[in-house]
mmCIF file with all atom_site columns, C-alpha atoms in Angstrom:
data_model
loop_
_atom_site.group_PDB
_atom_site.id
_atom_site.type_symbol
_atom_site.label_atom_id
_atom_site.label_alt_id
_atom_site.label_comp_id
_atom_site.label_asym_id
_atom_site.label_entity_id
_atom_site.label_seq_id
_atom_site.pdbx_PDB_ins_code
_atom_site.Cartn_x
_atom_site.Cartn_y
_atom_site.Cartn_z
_atom_site.occupancy
_atom_site.B_iso_or_equiv
_atom_site.pdbx_formal_charge
_atom_site.auth_seq_id
_atom_site.auth_comp_id
_atom_site.auth_asym_id
_atom_site.auth_atom_id
_atom_site.pdbx_PDB_model_num
ATOM 1  C CA . MET K 1 1  ? 0.502  -39.204 -48.929 1.00 53.00 ? 247 MET K CA 1
ATOM 2  C CA . PRO K 1 2  ? -2.961 -39.556 -50.511 1.00 60.00 ? 248 PRO K CA 1
ATOM 3  C CA . GLU K 1 3  ? -3.245 -39.717 -54.296 1.00 69.00 ? 249 GLU K CA 1
ATOM 4  C CA . GLY K 1 4  ? -3.374 -36.225 -55.813 1.00 66.00 ? 250 GLY K CA 1
ATOM 5  C CA . TRP K 1 5  ? -2.214 -34.507 -52.619 1.00 61.00 ? 251 TRP K CA 1
ATOM 6  C CA . SER K 1 6  ? 0.814  -32.219 -52.660 1.00 63.00 ? 252 SER K CA 1
ATOM 7  C CA . TRP K 1 7  ? 3.143  -30.885 -50.002 1.00 59.00 ? 253 TRP K CA 1
ATOM 8  C CA . ARG K 1 8  ? 2.999  -27.588 -51.860 1.00 61.00 ? 254 ARG K CA 1
ATOM 9  C CA . GLY K 1 9  ? -0.748 -27.122 -51.429 1.00 59.00 ? 255 GLY K CA 1
ATOM 10 C CA . ASP K 1 10 ? -2.567 -24.995 -48.894 1.00 62.00 ? 256 ASP K CA 1
ATOM 11 C CA . ALA K 1 11 ? -3.673 -28.150 -47.077 1.00 59.00 ? 257 ALA K CA 1
ATOM 12 C CA . ALA K 1 12 ? -0.060 -28.688 -45.974 1.00 59.00 ? 258 ALA K CA 1
ATOM 13 C CA . THR K 1 13 ? 0.358  -25.179 -44.554 1.00 60.00 ? 259 THR K CA 1
ATOM 14 C CA . GLY K 1 14 ? 1.047  -25.304 -40.843 1.00 58.00 ? 260 GLY K CA 1
ATOM 15 C CA . PHE K 1 15 ? 2.287  -28.880 -40.780 1.00 57.00 ? 261 PHE K CA 1
ATOM 16 C CA . GLU K 1 16 ? 5.947  -28.111 -41.357 1.00 62.00 ? 262 GLU K CA 1
ATOM 17 C CA . ASP K 1 17 ? 8.069  -28.760 -38.312 1.00 70.00 ? 263 ASP K CA 1
ATOM 18 C CA . GLU K 1 18 ? 11.660 -29.462 -37.359 1.00 70.00 ? 264 GLU K CA 1
ATOM 19 C CA . TYR K 1 19 ? 11.517 -32.952 -38.855 1.00 81.00 ? 265 TYR K CA 1
ATOM 20 C CA . ASP K 1 20 ? 11.032 -31.513 -42.330 1.00 84.00 ? 266 ASP K CA 1
ATOM 21 C CA . SER K 1 21 ? 14.635 -30.349 -42.200 1.00 87.00 ? 267 SER K CA 1
ATOM 22 C CA . TYR K 1 22 ? 15.702 -34.010 -42.209 1.00 92.00 ? 268 TYR K CA 1
ATOM 23 C CA . LEU K 1 23 ? 13.669 -34.666 -45.377 1.00 91.00 ? 269 LEU K CA 1
ATOM 24 C CA . LYS K 1 24 ? 15.028 -31.538 -47.034 1.00 90.00 ? 270 LYS K CA 1
ATOM 25 C CA . ASN K 1 25 ? 18.537 -32.656 -46.145 1.00 95.00 ? 271 ASN K CA 1
ATOM 26 C CA . ALA K 1 26 ? 17.877 -36.112 -47.613 1.00 96.00 ? 272 ALA K CA 1
ATOM 27 C CA . ALA K 1 27 ? 16.526 -34.581 -50.828 1.00 95.00 ? 273 ALA K CA 1
ATOM 28 C CA . ALA K 1 28 ? 19.525 -32.269 -51.067 1.00 94.00 ? 274 ALA K CA 1
ATOM 29 C CA . GLN K 1 29 ? 21.902 -35.198 -50.614 1.00 96.00 ? 275 GLN K CA 1
ATOM 30 C CA . LEU K 1 30 ? 20.185 -37.120 -53.418 1.00 95.00 ? 276 LEU K CA 1
ATOM 31 C CA . ARG K 1 31 ? 20.290 -34.074 -55.670 1.00 93.00 ? 277 ARG K CA 1
ATOM 32 C CA . GLN K 1 32 ? 24.039 -33.773 -55.028 1.00 94.00 ? 278 GLN K CA 1
ATOM 33 C CA . GLY K 1 33 ? 24.580 -37.383 -56.054 1.00 94.00 ? 279 GLY K CA 1
ATOM 34 C CA . VAL K 1 34 ? 25.019 -38.997 -52.661 1.00 97.00 ? 280 VAL K CA 1
ATOM 35 C CA . PRO K 1 35 ? 24.351 -42.732 -53.082 1.00 98.00 ? 281 PRO K CA 1
ATOM 36 C CA . GLU K 1 36 ? 20.848 -43.852 -52.128 1.00 97.00 ? 282 GLU K CA 1
ATOM 37 C CA . ALA K 1 37 ? 22.197 -46.276 -49.515 1.00 98.00 ? 283 ALA K CA 1
ATOM 38 C CA . GLU K 1 38 ? 23.931 -43.422 -47.669 1.00 98.00 ? 284 GLU K CA 1
ATOM 39 C CA . VAL K 1 39 ? 20.743 -41.365 -47.627 1.00 98.00 ? 285 VAL K CA 1
ATOM 40 C CA . VAL K 1 40 ? 18.770 -44.370 -46.375 1.00 98.00 ? 286 VAL K CA 1
ATOM 41 C CA . ASN K 1 41 ? 21.301 -44.761 -43.555 1.00 98.00 ? 287 ASN K CA 1
ATOM 42 C CA . TYR K 1 42 ? 21.081 -41.027 -42.806 1.00 97.00 ? 288 TYR K CA 1
ATOM 43 C CA . LEU K 1 43 ? 17.293 -41.211 -42.439 1.00 96.00 ? 289 LEU K CA 1
ATOM 44 C CA . ALA K 1 44 ? 17.489 -44.373 -40.352 1.00 96.00 ? 290 ALA K CA 1
ATOM 45 C CA . ASN K 1 45 ? 20.062 -42.772 -38.042 1.00 96.00 ? 291 ASN K CA 1
ATOM 46 C CA . VAL K 1 46 ? 17.884 -39.684 -37.674 1.00 94.00 ? 292 VAL K CA 1
ATOM 47 C CA . GLU K 1 47 ? 15.036 -41.871 -36.477 1.00 91.00 ? 293 GLU K CA 1
ATOM 48 C CA . ILE K 1 48 ? 17.198 -44.088 -34.288 1.00 94.00 ? 294 ILE K CA 1
ATOM 49 C CA . ASP K 1 49 ? 19.525 -41.513 -32.720 1.00 91.00 ? 295 ASP K CA 1
ATOM 50 C CA . ARG K 1 50 ? 18.276 -37.949 -33.145 1.00 88.00 ? 296 ARG K CA 1
ATOM 51 C CA . MET K 1 51 ? 14.617 -38.748 -32.600 1.00 86.00 ? 297 MET K CA 1
ATOM 52 C CA . SER K 1 52 ? 15.562 -41.425 -30.013 1.00 87.00 ? 298 SER K CA 1
ATOM 53 C CA . LEU K 1 53 ? 13.011 -43.893 -31.371 1.00 88.00 ? 299 LEU K CA 1
ATOM 54 C CA . GLY K 1 54 ? 15.410 -46.805 -31.536 1.00 90.00 ? 300 GLY K CA 1
ATOM 55 C CA . GLU K 1 55 ? 15.727 -49.264 -34.375 1.00 92.00 ? 301 GLU K CA 1
ATOM 56 C CA . ARG K 1 56 ? 12.700 -51.313 -35.379 1.00 93.00 ? 302 ARG K CA 1
ATOM 57 C CA . PRO K 1 57 ? 12.558 -54.250 -37.776 1.00 94.00 ? 303 PRO K CA 1
ATOM 58 C CA . ASP K 1 58 ? 11.202 -51.994 -40.545 1.00 94.00 ? 304 ASP K CA 1
ATOM 59 C CA . THR K 1 59 ? 13.405 -48.927 -39.993 1.00 95.00 ? 305 THR K CA 1
ATOM 60 C CA . LEU K 1 60 ? 15.547 -49.417 -43.101 1.00 96.00 ? 306 LEU K CA 1
ATOM 61 C CA . VAL K 1 61 ? 12.565 -50.453 -45.215 1.00 96.00 ? 307 VAL K CA 1
ATOM 62 C CA . ARG K 1 62 ? 10.712 -47.254 -44.318 1.00 95.00 ? 308 ARG K CA 1
ATOM 63 C CA . ALA K 1 63 ? 13.807 -45.113 -44.899 1.00 96.00 ? 309 ALA K CA 1
ATOM 64 C CA . GLN K 1 64 ? 14.226 -46.732 -48.325 1.00 97.00 ? 310 GLN K CA 1
ATOM 65 C CA . ALA K 1 65 ? 10.565 -45.972 -49.098 1.00 96.00 ? 311 ALA K CA 1
ATOM 66 C CA . VAL K 1 66 ? 11.143 -42.310 -48.238 1.00 95.00 ? 312 VAL K CA 1
ATOM 67 C CA . VAL K 1 67 ? 14.184 -42.156 -50.527 1.00 96.00 ? 313 VAL K CA 1
ATOM 68 C CA . GLN K 1 68 ? 12.197 -43.749 -53.352 1.00 96.00 ? 314 GLN K CA 1
ATOM 69 C CA . ALA K 1 69 ? 9.335  -41.277 -52.801 1.00 93.00 ? 315 ALA K CA 1
ATOM 70 C CA . ILE K 1 70 ? 11.759 -38.356 -52.985 1.00 94.00 ? 316 ILE K CA 1
ATOM 71 C CA . LEU K 1 71 ? 13.303 -39.695 -56.179 1.00 94.00 ? 317 LEU K CA 1
ATOM 72 C CA . ALA K 1 72 ? 9.872  -40.291 -57.729 1.00 93.00 ? 318 ALA K CA 1
ATOM 73 C CA . ASP K 1 73 ? 8.609  -36.754 -57.038 1.00 89.00 ? 319 ASP K CA 1
ATOM 74 C CA . ASP K 1 74 ? 9.168  -34.808 -60.249 1.00 84.00 ? 320 ASP K CA 1
ATOM 75 C CA . LEU K 1 75 ? 8.163  -31.528 -58.585 1.00 81.00 ? 321 LEU K CA 1
ATOM 76 C CA . ILE K 1 76 ? 10.885 -31.700 -55.956 1.00 77.00 ? 322 ILE K CA 1
ATOM 77 C CA . TRP K 1 77 ? 13.541 -31.242 -58.636 1.00 71.00 ? 323 TRP K CA 1
ATOM 78 C CA . THR K 1 78 ? 12.028 -28.050 -60.107 1.00 67.00 ? 324 THR K CA 1
#
């Protein structure tokens, strides 16, 4: 996401789709105290199985980056 851009802004309106539910689920899991590694595996399995994209060499790295981005977003916890 570009610097200074927010998912809450008008610019994001209309971009929400069914895949956002996976991110919301991941954020909810983290908020409930589910270990980061489990959430990383959840996101990787979504990509591999539910989205049928298969596993790539960077699948877990990208899932970890998403988890870290969720944890770093102060606004998501308000």
